Amino acid sequence: MNSAIGFSVINKLPRDQYGALDLSHVLSLELQAQVTTFLDEAIKVGHLPRPFITGDAKEYECLNLDIYDILIFRGKVKSLVVQVRVFWKNVKKGYSRSGKDYYLITRADRKITAQDVEKATCAKRAKNTTALGQLVKHYLGKATVACKKPYTPVSKAFKVLAKTADGKLVSAYDDSEYKLGAWRSEAAKPDHCGGFYYYRDENLAAEATRRGNTFAASVAAGKELVVCEVEVRGKEIRYDGGKMAASRLRVIKELATVEIYGVDVDE
């Protein structure tokens, strides 16, 4: 048996960017085959969906099964933590959606059972494990795996806001206030359906506003617009012309007034 599976020799489990185990680096070929057989049996009895990939010129869809932990006892695979990941994309328009669910699949007395596990922290807990079986034991109530909040990098950016007569910075669209240094949160979604808009470059933010690309003339009319330095973090979505959206944003400081050229161009 490959010594790579021994708990005593594993200091850090190799995982991909999402947290799934790299089985080729932690299991022998024999145990990899056992995992494959275990998954097939779980699919046959209806505990897991069968993976697939479909696609044409209009859309693409796939379902994958990813392994997040494995419990091995006396050379046999006894339990798996499995992520069921579904992804769909409209090829022409670029829209996409995805979904993830996690299951603890266990074999005991020749019977395979399955239970849902929480999906908000499963991947985070997996990344905090140092040995195979730790996450399984956590969900069996035999151990505890901490869920450390991951570090989310903060980036500098620029956003154009309206400035009221009493000096408040507000959204040009809905007049909601942006207080200096206070984070605002909203899920960033494609097709301008959520998030806070901004630009990475100060000049680009100002010029897009002057030309009417950021706001229609009807939105900006009668308002004092200012470009501000902001910080953003969390999920980001890119749009044409350098415009972006993020799930979290806070204003750091006001920089300069922006004048509109008078071009009435909607977003």
PDB file of N, CA and C in Angstrom, residues 30-133:
ATOM      1  N   GLU A  30      -4.817   1.201  -5.917  1.00  0.00           N
ATOM      2  CA  GLU A  30      -5.828   0.289  -5.389  1.00  0.00           C
ATOM      3  C   GLU A  30      -6.933   1.038  -4.663  1.00  0.00           C
ATOM      4  N   LEU A  31      -6.554   2.013  -3.830  1.00  0.00           N
ATOM      5  CA  LEU A  31      -7.555   2.770  -3.081  1.00  0.00           C
ATOM      6  C   LEU A  31      -8.321   3.736  -3.987  1.00  0.00           C
ATOM      7  N   GLN A  32      -7.667   4.258  -5.006  1.00  0.00           N
ATOM      8  CA  GLN A  32      -8.378   5.096  -5.982  1.00  0.00           C
ATOM      9  C   GLN A  32      -9.469   4.278  -6.668  1.00  0.00           C
ATOM     10  N   ALA A  33      -9.156   3.033  -6.994  1.00  0.00           N
ATOM     11  CA  ALA A  33     -10.149   2.148  -7.615  1.00  0.00           C
ATOM     12  C   ALA A  33     -11.299   1.871  -6.657  1.00  0.00           C
ATOM     13  N   GLN A  34     -10.981   1.729  -5.366  1.00  0.00           N
ATOM     14  CA  GLN A  34     -12.039   1.522  -4.365  1.00  0.00           C
ATOM     15  C   GLN A  34     -12.973   2.731  -4.292  1.00  0.00           C
ATOM     16  N   VAL A  35     -12.407   3.930  -4.355  1.00  0.00           N
ATOM     17  CA  VAL A  35     -13.220   5.148  -4.332  1.00  0.00           C
ATOM     18  C   VAL A  35     -14.173   5.167  -5.525  1.00  0.00           C
ATOM     19  N   THR A  36     -13.653   4.831  -6.711  1.00  0.00           N
ATOM     20  CA  THR A  36     -14.479   4.808  -7.925  1.00  0.00           C
ATOM     21  C   THR A  36     -15.627   3.812  -7.786  1.00  0.00           C
ATOM     22  N   THR A  37     -15.309   2.633  -7.271  1.00  0.00           N
ATOM     23  CA  THR A  37     -16.343   1.611  -7.075  1.00  0.00           C
ATOM     24  C   THR A  37     -17.380   2.056  -6.041  1.00  0.00           C
ATOM     25  N   PHE A  38     -16.894   2.686  -4.973  1.00  0.00           N
ATOM     26  CA  PHE A  38     -17.783   3.187  -3.916  1.00  0.00           C
ATOM     27  C   PHE A  38     -18.760   4.213  -4.493  1.00  0.00           C
ATOM     28  N   LEU A  39     -18.252   5.134  -5.293  1.00  0.00           N
ATOM     29  CA  LEU A  39     -19.114   6.155  -5.909  1.00  0.00           C
ATOM     30  C   LEU A  39     -20.149   5.511  -6.832  1.00  0.00           C
ATOM     31  N   ASP A  40     -19.706   4.537  -7.639  1.00  0.00           N
ATOM     32  CA  ASP A  40     -20.637   3.856  -8.548  1.00  0.00           C
ATOM     33  C   ASP A  40     -21.761   3.181  -7.777  1.00  0.00           C
ATOM     34  N   GLU A  41     -21.420   2.545  -6.659  1.00  0.00           N
ATOM     35  CA  GLU A  41     -22.442   1.863  -5.855  1.00  0.00           C
ATOM     36  C   GLU A  41     -23.405   2.866  -5.222  1.00  0.00           C
ATOM     37  N   ALA A  42     -22.867   4.015  -4.767  1.00  0.00           N
ATOM     38  CA  ALA A  42     -23.726   5.049  -4.178  1.00  0.00           C
ATOM     39  C   ALA A  42     -24.673   5.632  -5.217  1.00  0.00           C
ATOM     40  N   ILE A  43     -24.202   5.723  -6.460  1.00  0.00           N
ATOM     41  CA  ILE A  43     -25.046   6.219  -7.553  1.00  0.00           C
ATOM     42  C   ILE A  43     -26.155   5.212  -7.863  1.00  0.00           C
ATOM     43  N   LYS A  44     -25.798   3.942  -7.909  1.00  0.00           N
ATOM     44  CA  LYS A  44     -26.765   2.890  -8.250  1.00  0.00           C
ATOM     45  C   LYS A  44     -27.913   2.805  -7.247  1.00  0.00           C
ATOM     46  N   VAL A  45     -27.616   3.061  -5.962  1.00  0.00           N
ATOM     47  CA  VAL A  45     -28.681   2.975  -4.949  1.00  0.00           C
ATOM     48  C   VAL A  45     -29.396   4.319  -4.752  1.00  0.00           C
ATOM     49  N   GLY A  46     -29.020   5.331  -5.558  1.00  0.00           N
ATOM     50  CA  GLY A  46     -29.741   6.599  -5.543  1.00  0.00           C
ATOM     51  C   GLY A  46     -29.264   7.637  -4.537  1.00  0.00           C
ATOM     52  N   HIS A  47     -28.105   7.413  -3.925  1.00  0.00           N
ATOM     53  CA  HIS A  47     -27.603   8.384  -2.947  1.00  0.00           C
ATOM     54  C   HIS A  47     -26.879   9.561  -3.604  1.00  0.00           C
ATOM     55  N   LEU A  48     -26.379   9.342  -4.816  1.00  0.00           N
ATOM     56  CA  LEU A  48     -25.677  10.401  -5.548  1.00  0.00           C
ATOM     57  C   LEU A  48     -26.164  10.428  -6.990  1.00  0.00           C
ATOM     58  N   PRO A  49     -26.179  11.612  -7.621  1.00  0.00           N
ATOM     59  CA  PRO A  49     -26.529  11.683  -9.036  1.00  0.00           C
ATOM     60  C   PRO A  49     -25.356  11.233  -9.903  1.00  0.00           C
ATOM     61  N   ARG A  50     -25.628  10.828 -11.112  1.00  0.00           N
ATOM     62  CA  ARG A  50     -24.568  10.384 -12.010  1.00  0.00           C
ATOM     63  C   ARG A  50     -23.941  11.591 -12.730  1.00  0.00           C
ATOM     64  N   PRO A  51     -22.613  11.665 -12.777  1.00  0.00           N
ATOM     65  CA  PRO A  51     -21.950  12.784 -13.467  1.00  0.00           C
ATOM     66  C   PRO A  51     -22.301  12.799 -14.955  1.00  0.00           C
ATOM     67  N   PHE A  52     -22.315  14.000 -15.540  1.00  0.00           N
ATOM     68  CA  PHE A  52     -22.590  14.114 -16.975  1.00  0.00           C
ATOM     69  C   PHE A  52     -22.000  15.410 -17.514  1.00  0.00           C
ATOM     70  N   ILE A  53     -21.864  15.446 -18.811  1.00  0.00           N
ATOM     71  CA  ILE A  53     -21.472  16.662 -19.534  1.00  0.00           C
ATOM     72  C   ILE A  53     -22.312  16.716 -20.791  1.00  0.00           C
ATOM     73  N   THR A  54     -23.023  17.812 -21.005  1.00  0.00           N
ATOM     74  CA  THR A  54     -23.786  18.020 -22.226  1.00  0.00           C
ATOM     75  C   THR A  54     -23.509  19.421 -22.748  1.00  0.00           C
ATOM     76  N   GLY A  55     -23.697  19.604 -24.045  1.00  0.00           N
ATOM     77  CA  GLY A  55     -23.463  20.939 -24.589  1.00  0.00           C
ATOM     78  C   GLY A  55     -23.755  21.007 -26.075  1.00  0.00           C
ATOM     79  N   ASP A  56     -24.068  22.203 -26.517  1.00  0.00           N
ATOM     80  CA  ASP A  56     -24.238  22.481 -27.941  1.00  0.00           C
ATOM     81  C   ASP A  56     -23.803  23.916 -28.184  1.00  0.00           C
ATOM     82  N   ALA A  57     -24.182  24.474 -29.312  1.00  0.00           N
ATOM     83  CA  ALA A  57     -23.754  25.826 -29.651  1.00  0.00           C
ATOM     84  C   ALA A  57     -24.355  26.880 -28.736  1.00  0.00           C
ATOM     85  N   LYS A  58     -25.447  26.537 -28.048  1.00  0.00           N
ATOM     86  CA  LYS A  58     -26.148  27.515 -27.218  1.00  0.00           C
ATOM     87  C   LYS A  58     -25.775  27.436 -25.742  1.00  0.00           C
ATOM     88  N   GLU A  59     -25.643  26.214 -25.210  1.00  0.00           N
ATOM     89  CA  GLU A  59     -25.407  26.105 -23.788  1.00  0.00           C
ATOM     90  C   GLU A  59     -24.556  24.881 -23.438  1.00  0.00           C
ATOM     91  N   TYR A  60     -23.997  24.944 -22.224  1.00  0.00           N
ATOM     92  CA  TYR A  60     -23.131  23.871 -21.718  1.00  0.00           C
ATOM     93  C   TYR A  60     -23.552  23.574 -20.289  1.00  0.00           C
ATOM     94  N   GLU A  61     -23.604  22.281 -19.926  1.00  0.00           N
ATOM     95  CA  GLU A  61     -23.973  21.914 -18.565  1.00  0.00           C
ATOM     96  C   GLU A  61     -23.204  20.663 -18.151  1.00  0.00           C
ATOM     97  N   CYS A  62     -22.803  20.616 -16.888  1.00  0.00           N
ATOM     98  CA  CYS A  62     -22.108  19.435 -16.389  1.00  0.00           C
ATOM     99  C   CYS A  62     -22.409  19.227 -14.913  1.00  0.00           C
ATOM    100  N   LEU A  63     -22.213  18.002 -14.467  1.00  0.00           N
ATOM    101  CA  LEU A  63     -22.338  17.651 -13.061  1.00  0.00           C
ATOM    102  C   LEU A  63     -21.114  16.817 -12.694  1.00  0.00           C
ATOM    103  N   ASN A  64     -20.416  17.226 -11.646  1.00  0.00           N
ATOM    104  CA  ASN A  64     -19.207  16.538 -11.209  1.00  0.00           C
ATOM    105  C   ASN A  64     -19.349  16.070  -9.768  1.00  0.00           C
ATOM    106  N   LEU A  65     -18.674  14.988  -9.447  1.00  0.00           N
ATOM    107  CA  LEU A  65     -18.566  14.505  -8.078  1.00  0.00           C
ATOM    108  C   LEU A  65     -17.117  14.671  -7.634  1.00  0.00           C
ATOM    109  N   ASP A  66     -16.895  15.476  -6.604  1.00  0.00           N
ATOM    110  CA  ASP A  66     -15.552  15.744  -6.105  1.00  0.00           C
ATOM    111  C   ASP A  66     -15.420  15.219  -4.675  1.00  0.00           C
ATOM    112  N   ILE A  67     -14.282  14.638  -4.369  1.00  0.00           N
ATOM    113  CA  ILE A  67     -14.042  14.037  -3.060  1.00  0.00           C
ATOM    114  C   ILE A  67     -13.347  15.039  -2.145  1.00  0.00           C
ATOM    115  N   TYR A  68     -13.949  15.276  -0.973  1.00  0.00           N
ATOM    116  CA  TYR A  68     -13.385  16.220  -0.016  1.00  0.00           C
ATOM    117  C   TYR A  68     -12.731  15.532   1.185  1.00  0.00           C
ATOM    118  N   ASP A  69     -13.103  14.284   1.446  1.00  0.00           N
ATOM    119  CA  ASP A  69     -12.416  13.528   2.490  1.00  0.00           C
ATOM    120  C   ASP A  69     -12.716  12.042   2.327  1.00  0.00           C
ATOM    121  N   ILE A  70     -11.826  11.225   2.900  1.00  0.00           N
ATOM    122  CA  ILE A  70     -11.926   9.770   2.802  1.00  0.00           C
ATOM    123  C   ILE A  70     -11.534   9.163   4.143  1.00  0.00           C
ATOM    124  N   LEU A  71     -12.352   8.242   4.610  1.00  0.00           N
ATOM    125  CA  LEU A  71     -12.001   7.490   5.810  1.00  0.00           C
ATOM    126  C   LEU A  71     -11.625   6.075   5.389  1.00  0.00           C
ATOM    127  N   ILE A  72     -10.412   5.667   5.737  1.00  0.00           N
ATOM    128  CA  ILE A  72      -9.912   4.342   5.388  1.00  0.00           C
ATOM    129  C   ILE A  72      -9.712   3.546   6.674  1.00  0.00           C
ATOM    130  N   PHE A  73     -10.229   2.298   6.682  1.00  0.00           N
ATOM    131  CA  PHE A  73     -10.082   1.440   7.859  1.00  0.00           C
ATOM    132  C   PHE A  73      -9.658   0.057   7.396  1.00  0.00           C
ATOM    133  N   ARG A  74      -8.498  -0.385   7.887  1.00  0.00           N
ATOM    134  CA  ARG A  74      -7.941  -1.683   7.540  1.00  0.00           C
ATOM    135  C   ARG A  74      -7.853  -1.871   6.021  1.00  0.00           C
ATOM    136  N   GLY A  75      -7.370  -0.837   5.365  1.00  0.00           N
ATOM    137  CA  GLY A  75      -7.130  -0.920   3.928  1.00  0.00           C
ATOM    138  C   GLY A  75      -8.355  -0.812   3.055  1.00  0.00           C
ATOM    139  N   LYS A  76      -9.502  -0.452   3.644  1.00  0.00           N
ATOM    140  CA  LYS A  76     -10.738  -0.340   2.884  1.00  0.00           C
ATOM    141  C   LYS A  76     -11.334   1.059   3.034  1.00  0.00           C
ATOM    142  N   VAL A  77     -11.881   1.580   1.936  1.00  0.00           N
ATOM    143  CA  VAL A  77     -12.557   2.873   1.966  1.00  0.00           C
ATOM    144  C   VAL A  77     -13.916   2.685   2.615  1.00  0.00           C
ATOM    145  N   LYS A  78     -14.133   3.365   3.735  1.00  0.00           N
ATOM    146  CA  LYS A  78     -15.363   3.194   4.499  1.00  0.00           C
ATOM    147  C   LYS A  78     -16.324   4.377   4.377  1.00  0.00           C
ATOM    148  N   SER A  79     -15.780   5.595   4.213  1.00  0.00           N
ATOM    149  CA  SER A  79     -16.639   6.788   4.136  1.00  0.00           C
ATOM    150  C   SER A  79     -16.021   7.817   3.205  1.00  0.00           C
ATOM    151  N   LEU A  80     -16.894   8.607   2.592  1.00  0.00           N
ATOM    152  CA  LEU A  80     -16.471   9.695   1.717  1.00  0.00           C
ATOM    153  C   LEU A  80     -17.289  10.946   2.024  1.00  0.00           C
ATOM    154  N   VAL A  81     -16.650  12.103   1.958  1.00  0.00           N
ATOM    155  CA  VAL A  81     -17.372  13.366   1.898  1.00  0.00           C
ATOM    156  C   VAL A  81     -17.312  13.799   0.444  1.00  0.00           C
ATOM    157  N   VAL A  82     -18.491  13.915  -0.177  1.00  0.00           N
ATOM    158  CA  VAL A  82     -18.575  14.154  -1.617  1.00  0.00           C
ATOM    159  C   VAL A  82     -19.279  15.481  -1.892  1.00  0.00           C
ATOM    160  N   GLN A  83     -18.692  16.248  -2.800  1.00  0.00           N
ATOM    161  CA  GLN A  83     -19.355  17.468  -3.280  1.00  0.00           C
ATOM    162  C   GLN A  83     -20.013  17.164  -4.626  1.00  0.00           C
ATOM    163  N   VAL A  84     -21.301  17.479  -4.732  1.00  0.00           N
ATOM    164  CA  VAL A  84     -22.015  17.390  -6.008  1.00  0.00           C
ATOM    165  C   VAL A  84     -22.061  18.802  -6.582  1.00  0.00           C
ATOM    166  N   ARG A  85     -21.369  18.995  -7.692  1.00  0.00           N
ATOM    167  CA  ARG A  85     -21.235  20.348  -8.259  1.00  0.00           C
ATOM    168  C   ARG A  85     -21.873  20.398  -9.647  1.00  0.00           C
ATOM    169  N   VAL A  86     -22.825  21.300  -9.816  1.00  0.00           N
ATOM    170  CA  VAL A  86     -23.520  21.477 -11.093  1.00  0.00           C
ATOM    171  C   VAL A  86     -23.155  22.844 -11.666  1.00  0.00           C
ATOM    172  N   PHE A  87     -22.864  22.878 -12.971  1.00  0.00           N
ATOM    173  CA  PHE A  87     -22.519  24.134 -13.637  1.00  0.00           C
ATOM    174  C   PHE A  87     -23.247  24.218 -14.962  1.00  0.00           C
ATOM    175  N   TRP A  88     -23.837  25.383 -15.231  1.00  0.00           N
ATOM    176  CA  TRP A  88     -24.523  25.639 -16.501  1.00  0.00           C
ATOM    177  C   TRP A  88     -24.076  26.984 -17.050  1.00  0.00           C
ATOM    178  N   LYS A  89     -23.919  27.073 -18.376  1.00  0.00           N
ATOM    179  CA  LYS A  89     -23.518  28.334 -19.001  1.00  0.00           C
ATOM    180  C   LYS A  89     -24.207  28.510 -20.344  1.00  0.00           C
ATOM    181  N   ASN A  90     -24.720  29.709 -20.564  1.00  0.00           N
ATOM    182  CA  ASN A  90     -25.225  30.105 -21.868  1.00  0.00           C
ATOM    183  C   ASN A  90     -24.015  30.542 -22.688  1.00  0.00           C
ATOM    184  N   VAL A  91     -23.647  29.751 -23.667  1.00  0.00           N
ATOM    185  CA  VAL A  91     -22.404  29.980 -24.404  1.00  0.00           C
ATOM    186  C   VAL A  91     -22.403  31.316 -25.127  1.00  0.00           C
ATOM    187  N   LYS A  92     -23.511  31.672 -25.739  1.00  0.00           N
ATOM    188  CA  LYS A  92     -23.558  32.898 -26.538  1.00  0.00           C
ATOM    189  C   LYS A  92     -23.568  34.149 -25.679  1.00  0.00           C
ATOM    190  N   LYS A  93     -24.366  34.160 -24.621  1.00  0.00           N
ATOM    191  CA  LYS A  93     -24.508  35.357 -23.803  1.00  0.00           C
ATOM    192  C   LYS A  93     -23.542  35.399 -22.625  1.00  0.00           C
ATOM    193  N   GLY A  94     -22.954  34.264 -22.291  1.00  0.00           N
ATOM    194  CA  GLY A  94     -21.987  34.242 -21.205  1.00  0.00           C
ATOM    195  C   GLY A  94     -22.577  34.099 -19.820  1.00  0.00           C
ATOM    196  N   TYR A  95     -23.899  33.981 -19.712  1.00  0.00           N
ATOM    197  CA  TYR A  95     -24.525  33.807 -18.403  1.00  0.00           C
ATOM    198  C   TYR A  95     -24.172  32.428 -17.853  1.00  0.00           C
ATOM    199  N   SER A  96     -24.062  32.316 -16.558  1.00  0.00           N
ATOM    200  CA  SER A  96     -23.776  31.017 -15.959  1.00  0.00           C
ATOM    201  C   SER A  96     -24.399  30.929 -14.578  1.00  0.00           C
ATOM    202  N   ARG A  97     -24.557  29.705 -14.106  1.00  0.00           N
ATOM    203  CA  ARG A  97     -25.019  29.469 -12.736  1.00  0.00           C
ATOM    204  C   ARG A  97     -24.412  28.155 -12.262  1.00  0.00           C
ATOM    205  N   SER A  98     -24.285  28.026 -10.965  1.00  0.00           N
ATOM    206  CA  SER A  98     -23.703  26.813 -10.415  1.00  0.00           C
ATOM    207  C   SER A  98     -24.350  26.499  -9.073  1.00  0.00           C
ATOM    208  N   GLY A  99     -24.223  25.270  -8.659  1.00  0.00           N
ATOM    209  CA  GLY A  99     -24.777  24.851  -7.367  1.00  0.00           C
ATOM    210  C   GLY A  99     -23.927  23.749  -6.773  1.00  0.00           C
ATOM    211  N   LYS A 100     -23.849  23.721  -5.439  1.00  0.00           N
ATOM    212  CA  LYS A 100     -23.032  22.724  -4.751  1.00  0.00           C
ATOM    213  C   LYS A 100     -23.804  22.145  -3.571  1.00  0.00           C
ATOM    214  N   ASP A 101     -23.704  20.847  -3.420  1.00  0.00           N
ATOM    215  CA  ASP A 101     -24.243  20.152  -2.257  1.00  0.00           C
ATOM    216  C   ASP A 101     -23.198  19.146  -1.771  1.00  0.00           C
ATOM    217  N   TYR A 102     -23.239  18.847  -0.471  1.00  0.00           N
ATOM    218  CA  TYR A 102     -22.241  17.959   0.128  1.00  0.00           C
ATOM    219  C   TYR A 102     -22.934  16.810   0.850  1.00  0.00           C
ATOM    220  N   TYR A 103     -22.313  15.623   0.735  1.00  0.00           N
ATOM    221  CA  TYR A 103     -22.896  14.422   1.345  1.00  0.00           C
ATOM    222  C   TYR A 103     -21.811  13.602   2.033  1.00  0.00           C
ATOM    223  N   LEU A 104     -22.183  12.978   3.138  1.00  0.00           N
ATOM    224  CA  LEU A 104     -21.341  11.990   3.799  1.00  0.00           C
ATOM    225  C   LEU A 104     -21.875  10.616   3.407  1.00  0.00           C
ATOM    226  N   ILE A 105     -21.082   9.871   2.651  1.00  0.00           N
ATOM    227  CA  ILE A 105     -21.465   8.545   2.184  1.00  0.00           C
ATOM    228  C   ILE A 105     -20.682   7.515   2.992  1.00  0.00           C
ATOM    229  N   THR A 106     -21.386   6.571   3.612  1.00  0.00           N
ATOM    230  CA  THR A 106     -20.751   5.614   4.517  1.00  0.00           C
ATOM    231  C   THR A 106     -21.180   4.188   4.196  1.00  0.00           C
ATOM    232  N   ARG A 107     -20.212   3.276   4.296  1.00  0.00           N
ATOM    233  CA  ARG A 107     -20.507   1.852   4.115  1.00  0.00           C
ATOM    234  C   ARG A 107     -20.370   1.156   5.464  1.00  0.00           C
ATOM    235  N   ALA A 108     -21.388   0.423   5.867  1.00  0.00           N
ATOM    236  CA  ALA A 108     -21.364  -0.338   7.117  1.00  0.00           C
ATOM    237  C   ALA A 108     -22.266  -1.554   6.973  1.00  0.00           C
ATOM    238  N   ASP A 109     -21.741  -2.722   7.341  1.00  0.00           N
ATOM    239  CA  ASP A 109     -22.512  -3.967   7.239  1.00  0.00           C
ATOM    240  C   ASP A 109     -23.074  -4.179   5.841  1.00  0.00           C
ATOM    241  N   ARG A 110     -22.226  -3.921   4.860  1.00  0.00           N
ATOM    242  CA  ARG A 110     -22.571  -4.104   3.440  1.00  0.00           C
ATOM    243  C   ARG A 110     -23.696  -3.190   2.963  1.00  0.00           C
ATOM    244  N   LYS A 111     -24.002  -2.179   3.744  1.00  0.00           N
ATOM    245  CA  LYS A 111     -25.051  -1.226   3.368  1.00  0.00           C
ATOM    246  C   LYS A 111     -24.442   0.157   3.235  1.00  0.00           C
ATOM    247  N   ILE A 112     -24.866   0.882   2.183  1.00  0.00           N
ATOM    248  CA  ILE A 112     -24.376   2.240   1.957  1.00  0.00           C
ATOM    249  C   ILE A 112     -25.457   3.231   2.381  1.00  0.00           C
ATOM    250  N   THR A 113     -25.078   4.167   3.229  1.00  0.00           N
ATOM    251  CA  THR A 113     -25.996   5.209   3.681  1.00  0.00           C
ATOM    252  C   THR A 113     -25.455   6.577   3.280  1.00  0.00           C
ATOM    253  N   ALA A 114     -26.333   7.560   3.283  1.00  0.00           N
ATOM    254  CA  ALA A 114     -25.931   8.923   2.915  1.00  0.00           C
ATOM    255  C   ALA A 114     -26.642   9.928   3.794  1.00  0.00           C
ATOM    256  N   GLN A 115     -25.950  11.006   4.107  1.00  0.00           N
ATOM    257  CA  GLN A 115     -26.574  12.105   4.832  1.00  0.00           C
ATOM    258  C   GLN A 115     -26.057  13.432   4.301  1.00  0.00           C
ATOM    259  N   ASP A 116     -26.941  14.422   4.257  1.00  0.00           N
ATOM    260  CA  ASP A 116     -26.529  15.763   3.848  1.00  0.00           C
ATOM    261  C   ASP A 116     -25.613  16.349   4.901  1.00  0.00           C
ATOM    262  N   VAL A 117     -24.618  17.113   4.478  1.00  0.00           N
ATOM    263  CA  VAL A 117     -23.809  17.887   5.411  1.00  0.00           C
ATOM    264  C   VAL A 117     -23.898  19.350   5.003  1.00  0.00           C
ATOM    265  N   GLU A 118     -23.688  20.229   5.972  1.00  0.00           N
ATOM    266  CA  GLU A 118     -23.869  21.657   5.707  1.00  0.00           C
ATOM    267  C   GLU A 118     -22.913  22.117   4.604  1.00  0.00           C
ATOM    268  N   LYS A 119     -23.439  22.934   3.694  1.00  0.00           N
ATOM    269  CA  LYS A 119     -22.627  23.347   2.562  1.00  0.00           C
ATOM    270  C   LYS A 119     -21.988  24.718   2.736  1.00  0.00           C
ATOM    271  N   ALA A 120     -22.351  25.432   3.789  1.00  0.00           N
ATOM    272  CA  ALA A 120     -21.779  26.769   3.984  1.00  0.00           C
ATOM    273  C   ALA A 120     -20.315  26.704   4.404  1.00  0.00           C
ATOM    274  N   THR A 121     -19.954  25.637   5.138  1.00  0.00           N
ATOM    275  CA  THR A 121     -18.590  25.583   5.681  1.00  0.00           C
ATOM    276  C   THR A 121     -17.834  24.309   5.350  1.00  0.00           C
ATOM    277  N   CYS A 122     -18.434  23.371   4.623  1.00  0.00           N
ATOM    278  CA  CYS A 122     -17.778  22.084   4.375  1.00  0.00           C
ATOM    279  C   CYS A 122     -16.423  22.259   3.690  1.00  0.00           C
ATOM    280  N   ALA A 123     -16.382  23.022   2.618  1.00  0.00           N
ATOM    281  CA  ALA A 123     -15.122  23.208   1.891  1.00  0.00           C
ATOM    282  C   ALA A 123     -14.084  23.922   2.754  1.00  0.00           C
ATOM    283  N   LYS A 124     -14.541  24.875   3.574  1.00  0.00           N
ATOM    284  CA  LYS A 124     -13.617  25.602   4.449  1.00  0.00           C
ATOM    285  C   LYS A 124     -13.027  24.670   5.495  1.00  0.00           C
ATOM    286  N   ARG A 125     -13.857  23.805   6.064  1.00  0.00           N
ATOM    287  CA  ARG A 125     -13.355  22.847   7.046  1.00  0.00           C
ATOM    288  C   ARG A 125     -12.368  21.878   6.386  1.00  0.00           C
ATOM    289  N   ALA A 126     -12.692  21.446   5.174  1.00  0.00           N
ATOM    290  CA  ALA A 126     -11.822  20.499   4.471  1.00  0.00           C
ATOM    291  C   ALA A 126     -10.409  21.062   4.316  1.00  0.00           C
ATOM    292  N   LYS A 127     -10.330  22.342   4.003  1.00  0.00           N
ATOM    293  CA  LYS A 127      -9.019  22.964   3.795  1.00  0.00           C
ATOM    294  C   LYS A 127      -8.225  23.099   5.094  1.00  0.00           C
ATOM    295  N   ASN A 128      -8.898  22.917   6.229  1.00  0.00           N
ATOM    296  CA  ASN A 128      -8.213  23.004   7.519  1.00  0.00           C
ATOM    297  C   ASN A 128      -7.766  21.641   8.043  1.00  0.00           C
ATOM    298  N   THR A 129      -8.028  20.579   7.297  1.00  0.00           N
ATOM    299  CA  THR A 129      -7.622  19.244   7.743  1.00  0.00           C
ATOM    300  C   THR A 129      -6.185  18.958   7.332  1.00  0.00           C
ATOM    301  N   THR A 130      -5.528  18.094   8.092  1.00  0.00           N
ATOM    302  CA  THR A 130      -4.141  17.705   7.812  1.00  0.00           C
ATOM    303  C   THR A 130      -3.996  16.209   7.626  1.00  0.00           C
ATOM    304  N   ALA A 131      -5.074  15.455   7.772  1.00  0.00           N
ATOM    305  CA  ALA A 131      -5.018  14.002   7.616  1.00  0.00           C
ATOM    306  C   ALA A 131      -6.331  13.498   7.045  1.00  0.00           C
ATOM    307  N   LEU A 132      -6.248  12.443   6.260  1.00  0.00           N
ATOM    308  CA  LEU A 132      -7.454  11.821   5.737  1.00  0.00           C
ATOM    309  C   LEU A 132      -8.326  11.325   6.883  1.00  0.00           C
ATOM    310  N   GLY A 133      -9.626  11.488   6.714  1.00  0.00           N
ATOM    311  CA  GLY A 133     -10.577  10.996   7.701  1.00  0.00           C
ATOM    312  C   GLY A 133     -11.009  12.021   8.731  1.00  0.00           C
TER     313      GLY A 133
END
